[in-house]
Amino acid sequence: KPKRVLPVAELPKTRSGKIMRRLLRDVAENRELGDVTTLTDSSVMDLITTQLPASSSDED
């Protein structure tokens, strides 16, 4: 089970429509993001990254 769920407006997807779960995992674990050149819109990762620290204070 995930420790927390963060609702976002859009998920990072490849040009073929697949969700990039690896990038979501990297953001959640505070790791360096890998290659984002295959994303249809790389700004999605910026939005997710900026929302994550704001939600960390909601932990139990």
XYZ file of N, CA and C in Angstrom:
180
model
N 0.836 -1.188 0.000
C 0.000 0.000 0.000
C 0.875 1.244 0.000
N 0.445 2.268 -0.707
C 1.202 3.520 -0.664
C 1.047 4.206 0.687
N 2.084 4.924 1.098
C 2.026 5.655 2.363
C 1.108 6.861 2.258
N 1.071 7.476 1.082
C 0.164 8.601 0.859
C -0.189 8.680 -0.622
N -1.288 9.328 -0.883
C -1.755 9.507 -2.252
C -1.818 11.005 -2.518
N -1.234 11.416 -3.616
C -1.210 12.827 -3.987
C -2.004 13.016 -5.278
N -3.172 13.634 -5.196
C -3.936 13.868 -6.432
C -3.246 14.931 -7.290
N -3.101 14.647 -8.553
C -2.479 15.582 -9.493
C -3.385 15.736 -10.714
N -3.220 16.833 -11.414
C -4.064 17.111 -12.578
C -3.758 16.185 -13.752
N -2.490 15.787 -13.869
C -2.082 14.963 -15.007
C -0.923 14.063 -14.602
N -0.844 12.900 -15.229
C 0.251 11.967 -14.972
C 1.274 12.056 -16.104
N 2.543 11.771 -15.791
C 3.555 11.792 -16.854
C 3.356 10.609 -17.799
N 3.141 10.914 -19.070
C 2.890 9.866 -20.057
C 3.867 9.981 -21.216
N 4.180 8.825 -21.783
C 5.024 8.791 -22.972
C 4.193 9.194 -24.184
N 4.853 9.347 -25.298
C 4.135 9.708 -26.525
C 3.155 8.622 -26.951
N 3.400 7.388 -26.504
C 2.486 6.296 -26.843
C 1.369 6.146 -25.810
N 1.356 7.016 -24.781
C 0.264 7.018 -23.815
C 0.496 6.214 -22.547
N 1.676 5.644 -22.390
C 1.963 4.853 -21.190
C 2.363 5.764 -20.030
N 1.901 5.433 -18.829
C 2.246 6.210 -17.639
C 3.657 5.842 -17.198
N 4.469 6.856 -16.934
C 5.860 6.652 -16.511
C 5.914 6.466 -14.994
N 5.627 5.258 -14.542
C 5.615 4.959 -13.111
C 6.990 5.139 -12.475
N 8.038 4.892 -13.221
C 9.404 5.049 -12.708
C 9.653 6.484 -12.256
N 9.191 7.446 -13.043
C 9.380 8.846 -12.675
C 8.579 9.208 -11.431
N 7.377 8.674 -11.315
C 6.572 8.923 -10.117
C 7.261 8.355 -8.884
N 7.834 7.171 -9.029
C 8.563 6.543 -7.923
C 9.796 7.368 -7.549
N 10.512 7.858 -8.558
C 11.698 8.680 -8.300
C 11.341 9.945 -7.524
N 10.262 10.597 -7.897
C 9.838 11.813 -7.194
C 9.435 11.477 -5.760
N 8.691 10.412 -5.579
C 8.226 10.029 -4.244
C 9.383 9.671 -3.320
N 10.455 9.127 -3.880
C 11.602 8.712 -3.070
C 12.734 9.738 -3.098
N 12.434 10.946 -3.555
C 13.410 12.051 -3.599
C 14.683 11.698 -4.357
N 14.535 10.941 -5.433
C 15.681 10.595 -6.272
C 15.742 11.515 -7.482
N 16.907 11.571 -8.087
C 17.108 12.349 -9.310
C 16.232 11.763 -10.416
N 15.538 12.641 -11.144
C 14.717 12.167 -12.252
C 15.615 11.722 -13.387
N 15.232 10.648 -14.004
C 16.001 10.148 -15.132
C 15.611 10.864 -16.413
N 15.652 10.153 -17.498
C 15.364 10.688 -18.822
C 13.880 11.041 -18.950
N 13.590 12.294 -19.244
C 12.203 12.724 -19.421
C 11.923 13.149 -20.866
N 12.843 12.826 -21.771
C 12.676 13.243 -23.165
C 11.534 12.517 -23.862
N 11.121 11.366 -23.350
C 10.041 10.617 -23.995
C 8.656 11.057 -23.535
N 8.580 11.991 -22.594
C 7.288 12.460 -22.106
C 6.611 13.369 -23.128
N 5.287 13.291 -23.175
C 4.552 14.196 -24.059
C 4.633 15.624 -23.538
N 4.659 15.795 -22.208
C 4.745 17.125 -21.591
C 5.598 17.014 -20.333
N 6.854 17.409 -20.422
C 7.764 17.263 -19.281
C 7.444 18.225 -18.140
N 6.637 19.254 -18.383
C 6.270 20.182 -17.310
C 5.384 19.513 -16.261
N 4.773 18.394 -16.604
C 3.960 17.645 -15.639
C 4.807 17.236 -14.440
N 6.046 16.836 -14.679
C 6.922 16.426 -13.580
C 7.260 17.606 -12.682
N 7.399 18.792 -13.244
C 7.649 19.984 -12.428
C 6.466 20.258 -11.507
N 5.257 20.123 -12.031
C 4.063 20.350 -11.219
C 3.957 19.335 -10.087
N 4.227 18.081 -10.391
C 4.164 17.033 -9.368
C 5.235 17.263 -8.314
N 6.433 17.613 -8.737
C 7.538 17.848 -7.806
C 7.237 19.014 -6.869
N 6.630 20.070 -7.370
C 6.328 21.219 -6.513
C 5.189 20.935 -5.551
N 4.273 20.044 -5.904
C 3.159 19.704 -5.014
C 3.572 18.747 -3.912
N 4.577 17.941 -4.147
C 4.965 16.915 -3.181
C 5.420 17.471 -1.838
N 6.322 18.442 -1.770
C 6.738 18.952 -0.457
C 5.590 19.556 0.342
N 4.634 20.176 -0.313
C 3.498 20.776 0.382
C 2.629 19.717 1.040
N 2.588 18.527 0.478
C 1.744 17.475 1.035
C 2.456 16.662 2.102
N 3.764 16.822 2.273
C 4.508 16.000 3.231
C 4.142 16.313 4.671
N 3.593 17.493 4.957
C 3.203 17.838 6.322
C 1.920 17.142 6.739
N 1.235 16.493 5.797
C -0.020 15.809 6.093
C 0.172 14.388 6.594
N 1.417 13.930 6.729
C 1.671 12.561 7.161
C 1.267 12.356 8.609
N 0.920 11.113 8.934
C 0.550 10.772 10.324
C 1.761 10.549 11.172
